[in-house]
Structure formats: structure tokens, C-alpha cells
Amino acid sequence: MMTDSLEGRKIAVGLSGGVDSSVAALLLKNAGYDVFAMFMQNWHDITGTLHGECEWEEDLQVAQMVARKIGIPFHFVDLSDEYRHRVVDYMFSEYAHGRTPNPDVMCNSRIKFDAFLKAAQGLGADMVATGHYCRKDSFTAADGRTVYRILAGTDKNKDQSYFLCRLDQEQLSKAVFPIGDMTKPEVREMAGKAGLPSADKKDSQGICFVGKVDLPVFLQQKLASRRGKVVEIFPDFYDALDGYPGYRRSHGDDFLPYTGLAPEEVAALSEAYPCRPEDGKTIGEHIGAQYYTIGQRKGLNIGGHREPLFIIHTDIEDNVIYVGEGHSHPGLMRKALRIEAGEVHWIRPDLAMVPGDTMECLVRIRYRQPLQKACLYACDGWLYIVFEEYQRGITPGQFAVWYSDGQEMLGSGVIS
């Protein structure tokens, strides 16, 4: 925690009722800062959710008890309209276009450190603190500007820096992450010793502020179901895809280089193969291609295979999903991805690449994935990422996030 930068600042803690935000508030209060708690309600509709309709009310009660126990003022704010328009509508739009969104990433950039921050400032706050497992520091650039950095959390099992990959310098200047240097067991222990009501509360799961959902039922609020074909693509089909070199062949070819490539080579490696029904065999039906995502295993209800079936491609326009048998099916394994230039976000704009630049770094394409060695190639209109090793389940709509050394997160982009 950057104690020198917080002196004289009023801090609003986003108190969710969970143990992490509770300990964040406790640490700030114990350090003598001017702190108050804010609980935000972001969702009312229970369509498709797998919990009772009173879960948010239970969270509210716990948050109120935590604030009383710590001895800080408590405020309630309803941001459900902003959340629906800026997060949930984004979800529906992405699924409708055959992409898999990450609402938690957008919730942080559009709600917690935007709408919520503005509401907190309206109550006199200078900064907002959350219970994220990540760290922040800063340095003074040559031109005198303060440059803020997002660093991975000390607890490698809980590092949540990935979810903050769309924050900008202005948002970071107002952000505080008090538990970034702690591990989850240490947070639990501190909460228990302090007698916080949230000490033994289970971590939340599912969509941020919505919870665990039956995704097809949830999406059917706006995206109508439509039956279509399930087509199985067999592994040996990929041996003949000479025009799509970015796929692993059934016999394996992990020796492909990832650095020192020409622009046309990285473009070819990143090209995704658009499956066609004639490439495989129809083995069943589904309820709507928009409900499925690459790498998904559950929800197909198709038997007769020795190994599980995984989705390797979805065609929204023709309403066909394509599957392959086995966790390492070659249709799931790709060497590279691409990101439209307009979808690239630099947390450190001073390090932003321009066409012709390359950068070796560490990348993850989903939360908790171990960091992967890769090389970024900036070209006209695109940023390409070529990995040292083949990656399973590269999914359009998800975020690729890159780090300089495994600690500092530099930027992110939406996978095309």
C-alpha cells in the first residue's frame, strides 16, 4: 500500500460483503486513513441465475455489519442502470456476434473505477479502494509526469491483475489495492482475528454482480434459441491445412519459431480456419450457436465418444457449432492470435508499440492461465501475438494480457 500518496486523502472502499474488501477496509482504517464504505447494487433481475433472489441483500447485510465492526461510515449506491447498459448489454452484443465476453474486466473499467468512482467522489472521496489481489506503484517520468504501474499480486494463486487490464492512467491514479501484498490465507486469518462477519464467507463465483448463471437461459432474455447442427471435425483433417499454418497438426509441430518472423508470416499464423459442414460429420443438434464458446465441454449432451467433445469453432451466421474429440484436439491448438489496433489498450502508454515494433513478453489469454512466452508484432491495423508453445482454446472476445517480466502488466487487447 502506497502510504505516502494517501496522506490527507479520503478513501471510499468498495465493500461487497466479502472477506477481501472487508480486510482492505480494515487495513486502511487501522492505518489511520479517512475511510468510508460504499456498497453498490448492480443487478436486480434473477432470470437464469442459480441462486436465490436475496443474495445481494445478504451481501448488503454483511457489508453493513463489517462497516459497523470496523467503525466506518456506510453508504449504499444503486448502479444497476449503468451496469446493465455498460456491462450486460456488452455481454449480449458479444455473444450475438459469436464472441465470448469477459464482463468482470469491463465491470472494473466501466463500473468500479468509473461509475462507482464518480459516485464516491460525489460523497467526498479522493480515491477508491478494492479487495483485488494486485499491486500498484508509480515513478516520475523524465518530463515530470507520474506514471502508474499495475503489478501482479503477491499471492500467485489469487493474482487478479488480469481483471484490471483495461484501466488507464487516470483511473490508476485514484485506485488503492490494500491487500495486494497479502495471501488469501493471511487475509482470512486477519479477518478472523478481527472478528469480521465476512471472515468465513465463501468467495463469489460467476459473472461479476450477477453470480452463477445458466448461460443459455440468461442469454435468452435477448438472444432467441435456434436449433442447428453439431458437426464433428476429426483430428487428421488439420494435417491438410497448409494454408493455415497456425494450427497444430495431429502429429505435432511445436518447433515453429515465435520470434524474428516477417509480417506476412505472423499474419498467416494468426489466421483462424473457418470450419464448414462438409469438413466433418453431423452428430447432433444444439439450441443456438451464440450460447457456446470455444473450448467449452459441458452442455452438448452428445455421447458415443471415448473422450469428451470440445467446441473448436462456432458459426453464428449459419448457426453451426463444430466440435472435436479430446482435450488436445488439433482444432483447439493454435500458435498465434490477432487483435485489431483499435482494441489494443496500453496501461503504460509510454511503452505503446507502433507498426514495425516487436516486443518479447509474457502473455495470458485467460484468468489464472500460467504466463506464456510470446512475441508481440505491431503491424498496420493489427497487433499479432505469436507464442513459443501452442495455446489451447484461443477465444475471440476474450482478453489477451501481456506482462513485461511476470510482474508488471503493460497492456491488453480483445482477441479477434
Short mmCIF file of C-alpha atoms in Angstrom, two decimals:
data_model
loop_
_atom_site.label_atom_id
_atom_site.label_comp_id
_atom_site.label_asym_id
_atom_site.label_seq_id
_atom_site.Cartn_x
_atom_site.Cartn_y
_atom_site.Cartn_z
CA MET A 1 0.00 0.00 0.00
CA MET A 2 1.41 3.39 -1.03
CA THR A 3 1.12 5.18 2.31
CA ASP A 4 2.97 8.30 1.16
CA SER A 5 0.46 9.01 -1.62
CA LEU A 6 -2.60 8.53 0.60
CA GLU A 7 -1.87 11.12 3.26
CA GLY A 8 -4.74 13.57 3.52
CA ARG A 9 -6.86 11.65 1.02
CA LYS A 10 -10.39 10.48 1.69
CA ILE A 11 -10.84 6.88 0.57
CA ALA A 12 -14.04 5.05 -0.36
CA VAL A 13 -13.80 1.28 -0.01
CA GLY A 14 -15.98 -0.79 -2.29
CA LEU A 15 -17.39 -3.07 0.42
CA SER A 16 -19.04 -6.10 -1.18
CA GLY A 17 -19.67 -8.21 1.91
CA GLY A 18 -16.76 -10.49 1.01
CA VAL A 19 -13.66 -11.07 3.09
CA ASP A 20 -11.22 -9.39 0.68
CA SER A 21 -12.87 -5.96 0.61
CA SER A 22 -13.53 -6.22 4.35
CA VAL A 23 -9.82 -6.65 5.10
CA ALA A 24 -8.99 -3.86 2.65
CA ALA A 25 -11.22 -1.54 4.70
CA LEU A 26 -9.76 -2.81 7.97
CA LEU A 27 -6.16 -2.18 6.84
CA LEU A 28 -6.94 1.39 5.77
CA LYS A 29 -8.84 2.12 8.98
CA ASN A 30 -6.05 0.68 11.15
CA ALA A 31 -3.51 2.78 9.25
CA GLY A 32 -5.39 5.90 10.29
CA TYR A 33 -6.84 6.98 6.94
CA ASP A 34 -10.13 8.80 6.43
CA VAL A 35 -12.21 5.87 5.16
CA PHE A 36 -15.85 5.20 4.40
CA ALA A 37 -17.58 2.18 2.90
CA MET A 38 -19.80 2.01 -0.16
CA PHE A 39 -21.91 -0.98 -1.19
CA MET A 40 -23.11 -0.97 -4.77
CA GLN A 41 -26.10 -2.89 -6.07
CA ASN A 42 -25.66 -3.61 -9.76
CA TRP A 43 -28.25 -6.25 -10.57
CA HIS A 44 -31.92 -6.92 -9.83
CA ASP A 45 -33.05 -9.48 -12.43
CA ILE A 46 -32.73 -13.15 -11.37
CA THR A 47 -33.54 -14.66 -14.80
CA GLY A 48 -31.11 -17.54 -15.37
CA THR A 49 -29.28 -17.06 -12.08
CA LEU A 50 -28.52 -20.11 -9.97
CA HIS A 51 -29.01 -18.50 -6.56
CA GLY A 52 -31.85 -17.04 -4.59
CA GLU A 53 -33.13 -13.55 -5.27
CA CYS A 54 -31.99 -12.32 -1.86
CA GLU A 55 -28.26 -12.97 -2.26
CA TRP A 56 -27.43 -9.31 -2.79
CA GLU A 57 -29.48 -8.43 0.29
CA GLU A 58 -27.44 -10.91 2.34
CA ASP A 59 -24.22 -9.34 0.98
CA LEU A 60 -25.57 -5.92 1.93
CA GLN A 61 -26.29 -7.03 5.49
CA VAL A 62 -22.81 -8.50 5.89
CA ALA A 63 -21.22 -5.34 4.47
CA GLN A 64 -23.19 -3.19 6.91
CA MET A 65 -22.08 -5.38 9.82
CA VAL A 66 -18.44 -5.18 8.67
CA ALA A 67 -18.59 -1.39 8.47
CA ARG A 68 -20.06 -1.21 11.98
CA LYS A 69 -17.42 -3.60 13.31
CA ILE A 70 -14.57 -1.57 11.79
CA GLY A 71 -16.21 1.72 12.73
CA ILE A 72 -16.51 3.48 9.39
CA PRO A 73 -19.45 5.27 7.72
CA PHE A 74 -21.52 3.20 5.30
CA HIS A 75 -23.28 4.24 2.09
CA PHE A 76 -25.43 2.38 -0.43
CA VAL A 77 -25.50 3.18 -4.14
CA ASP A 78 -27.63 1.61 -6.89
CA LEU A 79 -25.68 1.44 -10.16
CA SER A 80 -27.90 -1.16 -11.82
CA ASP A 81 -28.81 1.06 -14.78
CA GLU A 82 -25.16 1.77 -15.56
CA TYR A 83 -24.27 -1.89 -15.10
CA ARG A 84 -26.99 -3.07 -17.46
CA HIS A 85 -26.09 -0.57 -20.17
CA ARG A 86 -22.31 -0.75 -19.88
CA VAL A 87 -21.68 -4.39 -18.94
CA VAL A 88 -24.70 -6.61 -19.56
CA ASP A 89 -25.57 -5.07 -22.93
CA TYR A 90 -21.93 -5.55 -23.91
CA MET A 91 -22.28 -9.23 -22.97
CA PHE A 92 -25.37 -9.73 -25.09
CA SER A 93 -23.79 -7.95 -28.05
CA GLU A 94 -20.61 -10.02 -27.90
CA TYR A 95 -22.46 -13.34 -27.68
CA ALA A 96 -24.75 -12.28 -30.52
CA HIS A 97 -21.66 -11.76 -32.71
CA GLY A 98 -20.10 -15.09 -31.81
CA ARG A 99 -17.55 -13.72 -29.36
CA THR A 100 -17.07 -14.64 -25.71
CA PRO A 101 -17.02 -11.53 -23.48
CA ASN A 102 -15.37 -11.00 -20.11
CA PRO A 103 -17.84 -8.97 -18.03
CA ASP A 104 -15.53 -8.87 -15.00
CA VAL A 105 -12.90 -6.95 -16.97
CA MET A 106 -15.49 -4.46 -18.19
CA CYS A 107 -17.06 -4.15 -14.75
CA ASN A 108 -13.76 -2.92 -13.36
CA SER A 109 -13.07 -0.38 -16.10
CA ARG A 110 -16.64 0.82 -16.65
CA ILE A 111 -18.23 0.47 -13.20
CA LYS A 112 -15.85 0.14 -10.23
CA PHE A 113 -13.31 2.66 -11.47
CA ASP A 114 -15.74 4.83 -13.39
CA ALA A 115 -19.40 4.96 -12.31
CA PHE A 116 -18.64 3.85 -8.75
CA LEU A 117 -15.63 6.18 -8.54
CA LYS A 118 -17.80 9.12 -9.62
CA ALA A 119 -20.44 8.22 -7.02
CA ALA A 120 -17.71 8.03 -4.36
CA GLN A 121 -16.31 11.41 -5.42
CA GLY A 122 -19.81 12.80 -5.01
CA LEU A 123 -19.53 11.81 -1.35
CA GLY A 124 -16.15 13.49 -0.99
CA ALA A 125 -13.79 10.63 -1.81
CA ASP A 126 -10.45 11.26 -3.49
CA MET A 127 -9.68 7.60 -4.15
CA VAL A 128 -11.35 4.19 -4.33
CA ALA A 129 -10.00 1.05 -2.66
CA THR A 130 -10.96 -2.50 -3.63
CA GLY A 131 -10.12 -6.01 -2.46
CA HIS A 132 -8.23 -7.01 -5.60
CA TYR A 133 -5.13 -9.16 -5.25
CA CYS A 134 -2.81 -6.89 -7.19
CA ARG A 135 -0.34 -4.10 -6.51
CA LYS A 136 0.26 -0.60 -7.77
CA ASP A 137 3.27 1.65 -7.76
CA SER A 138 4.46 4.71 -9.63
CA PHE A 139 7.51 6.60 -10.83
CA THR A 140 8.26 10.06 -12.17
CA ALA A 141 8.98 10.19 -15.90
CA ALA A 142 11.64 12.40 -17.46
CA ASP A 143 9.00 15.00 -18.34
CA GLY A 144 7.83 15.19 -14.73
CA ARG A 145 4.62 13.16 -15.19
CA THR A 146 3.69 10.46 -12.69
CA VAL A 147 3.43 7.06 -14.37
CA TYR A 148 1.39 4.38 -12.58
CA ARG A 149 2.03 0.66 -12.85
CA ILE A 150 -0.15 -2.41 -12.15
CA LEU A 151 1.81 -5.28 -10.65
CA ALA A 152 0.76 -8.87 -10.05
CA GLY A 153 -0.48 -9.73 -6.58
CA THR A 154 1.95 -11.39 -4.15
CA ASP A 155 -0.35 -14.42 -3.90
CA LYS A 156 0.25 -16.13 -7.25
CA ASN A 157 -2.81 -18.34 -6.71
CA LYS A 158 -5.07 -15.29 -6.39
CA ASP A 159 -3.39 -12.66 -8.60
CA GLN A 160 -6.25 -10.63 -10.11
CA SER A 161 -4.28 -8.15 -12.19
CA TYR A 162 -5.79 -9.72 -15.32
CA PHE A 163 -9.21 -8.28 -14.45
CA LEU A 164 -7.76 -4.75 -14.31
CA CYS A 165 -6.26 -4.91 -17.79
CA ARG A 166 -8.42 -2.06 -19.19
CA LEU A 167 -7.68 0.54 -16.54
CA ASP A 168 -5.99 3.73 -17.70
CA GLN A 169 -3.54 6.08 -16.01
CA GLU A 170 -6.27 8.41 -14.74
CA GLN A 171 -8.17 5.52 -13.15
CA LEU A 172 -5.00 4.11 -11.61
CA SER A 173 -4.20 7.48 -10.07
CA LYS A 174 -7.39 7.08 -8.00
CA ALA A 175 -7.03 3.35 -7.19
CA VAL A 176 -5.87 1.71 -3.97
CA PHE A 177 -5.25 -2.05 -3.57
CA PRO A 178 -4.58 -2.62 0.15
CA ILE A 179 -4.33 -6.44 0.13
CA GLY A 180 -2.05 -6.80 -2.89
CA ASP A 181 0.91 -7.82 -0.73
CA MET A 182 -1.08 -10.43 1.19
CA THR A 183 -2.01 -14.04 0.52
CA LYS A 184 -5.55 -15.33 0.79
CA PRO A 185 -4.80 -17.34 3.97
CA GLU A 186 -3.33 -14.18 5.55
CA VAL A 187 -6.48 -12.24 4.62
CA ARG A 188 -8.70 -14.94 6.16
CA GLU A 189 -6.57 -15.01 9.30
CA MET A 190 -6.67 -11.25 9.73
CA ALA A 191 -10.44 -11.19 9.25
CA GLY A 192 -10.87 -13.96 11.81
CA LYS A 193 -8.69 -12.29 14.42
CA ALA A 194 -10.59 -9.03 13.94
CA GLY A 195 -13.92 -10.80 14.30
CA LEU A 196 -15.21 -9.60 10.93
CA PRO A 197 -18.58 -11.13 9.95
CA SER A 198 -17.18 -11.93 6.50
CA ALA A 199 -14.20 -13.94 7.76
CA ASP A 200 -15.59 -17.32 6.69
CA LYS A 201 -17.71 -16.13 3.79
CA LYS A 202 -17.14 -18.09 0.59
CA ASP A 203 -15.71 -16.29 -2.43
CA SER A 204 -18.26 -15.17 -5.01
CA GLN A 205 -18.42 -17.04 -8.31
CA GLY A 206 -19.85 -16.45 -11.74
CA ILE A 207 -20.50 -13.15 -13.52
CA CYS A 208 -19.47 -10.06 -11.57
CA PHE A 209 -22.50 -8.84 -9.53
CA VAL A 210 -24.82 -11.32 -11.28
CA GLY A 211 -23.42 -14.57 -9.93
CA LYS A 212 -23.52 -18.09 -11.31
CA VAL A 213 -25.91 -18.39 -14.22
CA ASP A 214 -27.40 -20.92 -16.59
CA LEU A 215 -25.89 -19.08 -19.55
CA PRO A 216 -28.39 -20.12 -22.27
CA VAL A 217 -31.33 -19.20 -20.03
CA PHE A 218 -29.69 -15.91 -19.10
CA LEU A 219 -28.91 -15.03 -22.72
CA GLN A 220 -32.42 -15.96 -23.90
CA GLN A 221 -33.60 -12.69 -22.36
CA LYS A 222 -32.41 -11.11 -25.63
CA LEU A 223 -30.98 -13.88 -27.85
CA ALA A 224 -33.63 -16.31 -29.07
CA SER A 225 -32.78 -20.01 -29.23
CA ARG A 226 -32.44 -21.55 -32.69
CA ARG A 227 -31.69 -25.20 -33.37
CA GLY A 228 -28.73 -26.03 -35.56
CA LYS A 229 -26.20 -28.70 -36.44
CA VAL A 230 -23.32 -30.00 -34.35
CA VAL A 231 -20.53 -31.08 -36.71
CA GLU A 232 -17.56 -33.16 -35.57
CA ILE A 233 -14.18 -32.39 -37.15
CA PHE A 234 -11.68 -35.26 -36.97
CA PRO A 235 -8.03 -34.69 -35.99
CA ASP A 236 -6.45 -35.77 -39.27
CA PHE A 237 -8.37 -33.04 -41.12
CA TYR A 238 -5.85 -30.48 -39.86
CA ASP A 239 -2.91 -32.27 -41.47
CA ALA A 240 -4.00 -30.88 -44.84
CA LEU A 241 -4.46 -27.25 -43.78
CA ASP A 242 -1.28 -25.94 -45.41
CA GLY A 243 -2.90 -22.52 -45.88
CA TYR A 244 -3.46 -22.25 -42.11
CA PRO A 245 -0.02 -22.88 -40.56
CA GLY A 246 -1.04 -21.65 -37.12
CA TYR A 247 -2.78 -24.91 -36.19
CA ARG A 248 -1.01 -27.86 -34.64
CA ARG A 249 -1.20 -30.89 -36.88
CA SER A 250 -2.23 -34.24 -35.42
CA HIS A 251 1.40 -35.38 -35.48
CA GLY A 252 2.56 -32.17 -33.73
CA ASP A 253 4.89 -29.40 -34.88
CA ASP A 254 5.82 -27.46 -31.74
CA PHE A 255 9.16 -26.42 -33.20
CA LEU A 256 7.78 -23.44 -35.14
CA PRO A 257 9.63 -20.22 -34.16
CA TYR A 258 7.87 -17.31 -32.46
CA THR A 259 10.44 -14.54 -32.82
CA GLY A 260 12.13 -12.98 -35.85
CA LEU A 261 9.14 -13.51 -38.15
CA ALA A 262 8.11 -11.36 -41.10
CA PRO A 263 4.71 -9.57 -41.07
CA GLU A 264 3.23 -11.98 -43.63
CA GLU A 265 4.35 -14.94 -41.52
CA VAL A 266 2.71 -13.72 -38.32
CA ALA A 267 -0.47 -12.85 -40.23
CA ALA A 268 -0.63 -16.40 -41.61
CA LEU A 269 -0.01 -17.95 -38.20
CA SER A 270 -2.86 -15.94 -36.65
CA GLU A 271 -5.44 -16.83 -39.30
CA ALA A 272 -8.31 -18.90 -37.88
CA TYR A 273 -9.73 -21.67 -40.05
CA PRO A 274 -13.47 -21.17 -40.78
CA CYS A 275 -14.88 -24.68 -40.49
CA ARG A 276 -17.55 -25.87 -42.94
CA PRO A 277 -20.14 -28.65 -42.54
CA GLU A 278 -18.53 -30.67 -45.36
CA ASP A 279 -15.28 -30.78 -43.36
CA GLY A 280 -16.75 -33.22 -40.84
CA LYS A 281 -19.76 -35.25 -39.78
CA THR A 282 -23.08 -34.05 -38.33
CA ILE A 283 -23.53 -35.80 -34.97
CA GLY A 284 -26.33 -33.87 -33.25
CA GLU A 285 -28.20 -30.63 -32.65
CA HIS A 286 -27.70 -27.58 -30.45
CA ILE A 287 -30.04 -24.80 -29.24
CA GLY A 288 -28.20 -21.79 -30.67
CA ALA A 289 -24.58 -21.18 -31.71
CA GLN A 290 -24.50 -17.92 -29.75
CA TYR A 291 -24.73 -19.84 -26.47
CA TYR A 292 -21.44 -21.71 -26.94
CA THR A 293 -17.78 -20.78 -26.72
CA ILE A 294 -14.52 -22.25 -27.98
CA GLY A 295 -13.10 -24.82 -25.58
CA GLN A 296 -16.49 -25.47 -23.95
CA ARG A 297 -17.14 -29.05 -22.93
CA LYS A 298 -20.42 -29.06 -21.00
CA GLY A 299 -23.89 -28.61 -22.43
CA LEU A 300 -23.57 -30.65 -25.63
CA ASN A 301 -25.25 -33.84 -24.36
CA ILE A 302 -23.79 -35.97 -27.15
CA GLY A 303 -22.50 -39.43 -26.27
CA GLY A 304 -20.73 -42.23 -28.09
CA HIS A 305 -17.18 -40.93 -27.73
CA ARG A 306 -14.26 -42.29 -25.76
CA GLU A 307 -13.03 -38.80 -24.81
CA PRO A 308 -15.05 -35.63 -24.13
CA LEU A 309 -16.11 -33.39 -27.00
CA PHE A 310 -14.93 -29.78 -27.05
CA ILE A 311 -16.17 -26.90 -29.16
CA ILE A 312 -13.48 -25.80 -31.63
CA HIS A 313 -15.42 -23.27 -33.73
CA THR A 314 -18.82 -21.56 -33.86
CA ASP A 315 -20.54 -20.15 -36.94
CA ILE A 316 -23.18 -17.66 -35.83
CA GLU A 317 -24.38 -16.76 -39.32
CA ASP A 318 -25.13 -20.37 -40.35
CA ASN A 319 -25.89 -21.46 -36.76
CA VAL A 320 -23.45 -24.38 -36.72
CA ILE A 321 -21.07 -25.41 -33.97
CA TYR A 322 -18.02 -27.56 -34.59
CA VAL A 323 -16.58 -29.99 -32.08
CA GLY A 324 -13.54 -32.21 -31.72
CA GLU A 325 -12.85 -35.20 -29.50
CA GLY A 326 -10.19 -34.89 -26.83
CA HIS A 327 -8.60 -32.14 -24.75
CA SER A 328 -5.69 -31.75 -27.19
CA HIS A 329 -7.64 -31.91 -30.44
CA PRO A 330 -5.59 -30.02 -33.09
CA GLY A 331 -8.53 -27.72 -33.79
CA LEU A 332 -8.10 -26.32 -30.28
CA MET A 333 -4.34 -25.75 -30.54
CA ARG A 334 -3.12 -22.55 -32.19
CA LYS A 335 0.21 -20.78 -32.42
CA ALA A 336 -0.92 -17.15 -32.68
CA LEU A 337 -3.73 -14.66 -32.37
CA ARG A 338 -4.50 -11.18 -33.63
CA ILE A 339 -6.03 -8.05 -32.16
CA GLU A 340 -7.46 -5.11 -34.09
CA ALA A 341 -5.40 -1.99 -33.47
CA GLY A 342 -8.45 -0.19 -32.09
CA GLU A 343 -8.96 -2.92 -29.47
CA VAL A 344 -5.43 -2.61 -28.05
CA HIS A 345 -5.15 -0.87 -24.67
CA TRP A 346 -1.84 0.20 -23.12
CA ILE A 347 -1.80 0.61 -19.35
CA ARG A 348 1.63 2.07 -19.96
CA PRO A 349 1.05 4.36 -22.97
CA ASP A 350 4.71 5.37 -22.81
CA LEU A 351 5.55 1.82 -23.97
CA ALA A 352 2.93 1.60 -26.74
CA MET A 353 4.16 -0.09 -29.91
CA VAL A 354 3.98 1.39 -33.40
CA PRO A 355 3.88 -0.53 -36.71
CA GLY A 356 7.15 -2.35 -37.22
CA ASP A 357 7.86 -2.80 -33.49
CA THR A 358 8.23 -6.19 -31.82
CA MET A 359 8.29 -7.00 -28.11
CA GLU A 360 9.06 -10.24 -26.29
CA CYS A 361 6.90 -10.58 -23.21
CA LEU A 362 4.76 -12.94 -21.15
CA VAL A 363 1.10 -13.34 -22.09
CA ARG A 364 -2.04 -14.97 -20.74
CA ILE A 365 -5.29 -15.40 -22.64
CA ARG A 366 -7.49 -16.23 -19.65
CA TYR A 367 -7.53 -15.68 -15.90
CA ARG A 368 -5.20 -17.97 -13.96
CA GLN A 369 -3.52 -19.31 -17.07
CA PRO A 370 0.23 -19.58 -16.42
CA LEU A 371 2.08 -16.83 -18.25
CA GLN A 372 3.28 -17.89 -21.70
CA LYS A 373 6.37 -16.76 -23.60
CA ALA A 374 5.34 -14.81 -26.69
CA CYS A 375 6.34 -12.09 -29.10
CA LEU A 376 4.14 -9.11 -29.99
CA TYR A 377 4.27 -7.79 -33.55
CA ALA A 378 2.76 -4.38 -34.32
CA CYS A 379 1.60 -4.11 -37.94
CA ASP A 380 -0.68 -1.74 -39.81
CA GLY A 381 -4.17 -2.22 -38.35
CA TRP A 382 -3.28 -5.22 -36.17
CA LEU A 383 -1.30 -6.40 -33.19
CA TYR A 384 -0.23 -10.05 -33.54
CA ILE A 385 0.85 -12.32 -30.70
CA VAL A 386 2.88 -15.42 -31.59
CA PHE A 387 3.52 -17.88 -28.76
CA GLU A 388 6.52 -20.08 -28.12
CA GLU A 389 4.16 -23.01 -27.48
CA TYR A 390 0.76 -23.79 -28.96
CA GLN A 391 -2.15 -22.38 -26.98
CA ARG A 392 -5.37 -24.23 -26.28
CA GLY A 393 -8.70 -22.52 -26.82
CA ILE A 394 -7.83 -19.09 -28.19
CA THR A 395 -11.25 -17.45 -27.98
CA PRO A 396 -12.47 -14.33 -29.84
CA GLY A 397 -13.82 -11.72 -27.46
CA GLN A 398 -11.58 -12.71 -24.57
CA PHE A 399 -8.66 -10.57 -23.44
CA ALA A 400 -5.01 -11.27 -24.12
CA VAL A 401 -2.91 -9.55 -21.47
CA TRP A 402 0.83 -9.01 -21.59
CA TYR A 403 3.41 -8.54 -18.85
CA SER A 404 6.97 -7.29 -19.07
CA ASP A 405 8.57 -9.68 -16.59
CA GLY A 406 5.76 -11.62 -14.96
CA GLN A 407 5.14 -8.75 -12.56
CA GLU A 408 4.11 -5.60 -14.42
CA MET A 409 1.06 -5.69 -16.67
CA LEU A 410 1.67 -3.46 -19.69
CA GLY A 411 -1.45 -3.78 -21.79
CA SER A 412 -4.25 -5.89 -23.20
CA GLY A 413 -6.34 -6.48 -26.28
CA VAL A 414 -9.58 -8.13 -27.34
CA ILE A 415 -8.86 -11.28 -29.34
CA SER A 416 -10.31 -11.16 -32.87
#
